[in-house]
Amino acid sequence: MNKTRLAYFEEDDVLHLVVSDDEEAGSVEVSPNITTELNNRGELIGIEILGASTFIRDSVLESVHAKILDLAKAKTA
């Protein structure tokens, strides 16, 4: 049975999410520094994020900022 696993390689600042133990047959860069790994059927088996600490920090800050703006708008409405 496949189990989702997450590995962070601090020295290289790479986050790797494995969603399947299938062998990788190819990959697609979906945006700068984010690559999806695919099996021979074209199904997602993993995601690799380069510069992971910056990516995650920026994503979390963006989400928090949006939530704060929503709350501020709700207070003034």
PDB file of C-alpha atoms in Angstrom:
ATOM      1  CA  MET A   1       0.000   0.000   0.000  1.00  0.00           C
ATOM      2  CA  ASN A   2       1.264   3.467  -0.856  1.00  0.00           C
ATOM      3  CA  LYS A   3       1.664   5.969   1.948  1.00  0.00           C
ATOM      4  CA  THR A   4       2.209   9.681   1.578  1.00  0.00           C
ATOM      5  CA  ARG A   5       5.629  10.743   2.805  1.00  0.00           C
ATOM      6  CA  LEU A   6       7.256  14.111   3.172  1.00  0.00           C
ATOM      7  CA  ALA A   7      10.998  14.742   3.219  1.00  0.00           C
ATOM      8  CA  TYR A   8      12.816  18.027   3.683  1.00  0.00           C
ATOM      9  CA  PHE A   9      16.443  18.327   2.647  1.00  0.00           C
ATOM     10  CA  GLU A  10      17.644  21.318   4.643  1.00  0.00           C
ATOM     11  CA  GLU A  11      21.049  21.673   2.992  1.00  0.00           C
ATOM     12  CA  ASP A  12      19.436  22.092  -0.441  1.00  0.00           C
ATOM     13  CA  ASP A  13      16.155  23.633   0.833  1.00  0.00           C
ATOM     14  CA  VAL A  14      14.133  21.049  -1.090  1.00  0.00           C
ATOM     15  CA  LEU A  15      10.770  19.656  -0.006  1.00  0.00           C
ATOM     16  CA  HIS A  16       9.721  16.356  -1.558  1.00  0.00           C
ATOM     17  CA  LEU A  17       6.217  14.951  -1.201  1.00  0.00           C
ATOM     18  CA  VAL A  18       5.758  11.325  -2.255  1.00  0.00           C
ATOM     19  CA  VAL A  19       2.153  10.231  -2.839  1.00  0.00           C
ATOM     20  CA  SER A  20       2.864   6.900  -4.540  1.00  0.00           C
ATOM     21  CA  ASP A  21       5.645   4.334  -4.586  1.00  0.00           C
ATOM     22  CA  ASP A  22       5.261   3.927  -8.363  1.00  0.00           C
ATOM     23  CA  GLU A  23       8.387   4.395 -10.428  1.00  0.00           C
ATOM     24  CA  GLU A  24       8.849   7.853 -11.906  1.00  0.00           C
ATOM     25  CA  ALA A  25       8.451   7.884 -15.682  1.00  0.00           C
ATOM     26  CA  GLY A  26       8.507  11.626 -16.216  1.00  0.00           C
ATOM     27  CA  SER A  27       8.104  15.039 -14.691  1.00  0.00           C
ATOM     28  CA  VAL A  28       6.474  18.371 -15.451  1.00  0.00           C
ATOM     29  CA  GLU A  29       7.585  21.758 -14.162  1.00  0.00           C
ATOM     30  CA  VAL A  30       4.293  23.393 -13.149  1.00  0.00           C
ATOM     31  CA  SER A  31       5.852  26.679 -12.056  1.00  0.00           C
ATOM     32  CA  PRO A  32       9.326  27.934 -11.276  1.00  0.00           C
ATOM     33  CA  ASN A  33      10.851  25.666  -8.617  1.00  0.00           C
ATOM     34  CA  ILE A  34       7.865  23.271  -8.491  1.00  0.00           C
ATOM     35  CA  THR A  35       8.012  19.977 -10.368  1.00  0.00           C
ATOM     36  CA  THR A  36       5.445  17.190 -10.420  1.00  0.00           C
ATOM     37  CA  GLU A  37       6.608  13.617 -10.849  1.00  0.00           C
ATOM     38  CA  LEU A  38       4.474  11.222 -12.880  1.00  0.00           C
ATOM     39  CA  ASN A  39       4.263   7.459 -13.307  1.00  0.00           C
ATOM     40  CA  ASN A  40       3.988   5.710 -16.695  1.00  0.00           C
ATOM     41  CA  ARG A  41       0.203   6.313 -16.708  1.00  0.00           C
ATOM     42  CA  GLY A  42       0.663  10.073 -16.260  1.00  0.00           C
ATOM     43  CA  GLU A  43      -0.575   9.977 -12.662  1.00  0.00           C
ATOM     44  CA  LEU A  44       0.917  12.206  -9.985  1.00  0.00           C
ATOM     45  CA  ILE A  45       3.332  10.332  -7.741  1.00  0.00           C
ATOM     46  CA  GLY A  46       5.297  13.189  -6.201  1.00  0.00           C
ATOM     47  CA  ILE A  47       5.955  16.894  -5.926  1.00  0.00           C
ATOM     48  CA  GLU A  48       9.318  18.568  -5.501  1.00  0.00           C
ATOM     49  CA  ILE A  49       9.659  22.161  -4.319  1.00  0.00           C
ATOM     50  CA  LEU A  50      12.993  23.940  -4.658  1.00  0.00           C
ATOM     51  CA  GLY A  51      13.560  26.907  -2.345  1.00  0.00           C
ATOM     52  CA  ALA A  52      10.927  25.347  -0.121  1.00  0.00           C
ATOM     53  CA  SER A  53      11.392  27.515   2.962  1.00  0.00           C
ATOM     54  CA  THR A  54      10.781  30.702   0.979  1.00  0.00           C
ATOM     55  CA  PHE A  55       7.888  29.189  -0.973  1.00  0.00           C
ATOM     56  CA  ILE A  56       6.096  27.963   2.151  1.00  0.00           C
ATOM     57  CA  ARG A  57       6.747  31.185   4.076  1.00  0.00           C
ATOM     58  CA  ASP A  58       5.379  33.304   1.236  1.00  0.00           C
ATOM     59  CA  SER A  59       2.351  31.018   0.751  1.00  0.00           C
ATOM     60  CA  VAL A  60       1.455  31.103   4.444  1.00  0.00           C
ATOM     61  CA  LEU A  61       1.925  34.874   4.663  1.00  0.00           C
ATOM     62  CA  GLU A  62      -0.244  35.394   1.588  1.00  0.00           C
ATOM     63  CA  SER A  63      -3.024  33.238   3.065  1.00  0.00           C
ATOM     64  CA  VAL A  64      -2.863  34.988   6.437  1.00  0.00           C
ATOM     65  CA  HIS A  65      -2.847  38.412   4.798  1.00  0.00           C
ATOM     66  CA  ALA A  66      -5.934  37.523   2.725  1.00  0.00           C
ATOM     67  CA  LYS A  67      -7.737  36.279   5.841  1.00  0.00           C
ATOM     68  CA  ILE A  68      -6.900  39.482   7.736  1.00  0.00           C
ATOM     69  CA  LEU A  69      -8.232  41.583   4.863  1.00  0.00           C
ATOM     70  CA  ASP A  70     -11.453  39.534   4.821  1.00  0.00           C
ATOM     71  CA  LEU A  71     -11.883  40.031   8.564  1.00  0.00           C
ATOM     72  CA  ALA A  72     -11.227  43.771   8.270  1.00  0.00           C
ATOM     73  CA  LYS A  73     -13.804  44.062   5.477  1.00  0.00           C
ATOM     74  CA  ALA A  74     -16.353  42.122   7.551  1.00  0.00           C
ATOM     75  CA  LYS A  75     -15.890  44.511  10.498  1.00  0.00           C
ATOM     76  CA  THR A  76     -16.511  47.587   8.367  1.00  0.00           C
ATOM     77  CA  ALA A  77     -19.544  46.156   6.562  1.00  0.00           C
TER      78      ALA A  77
END
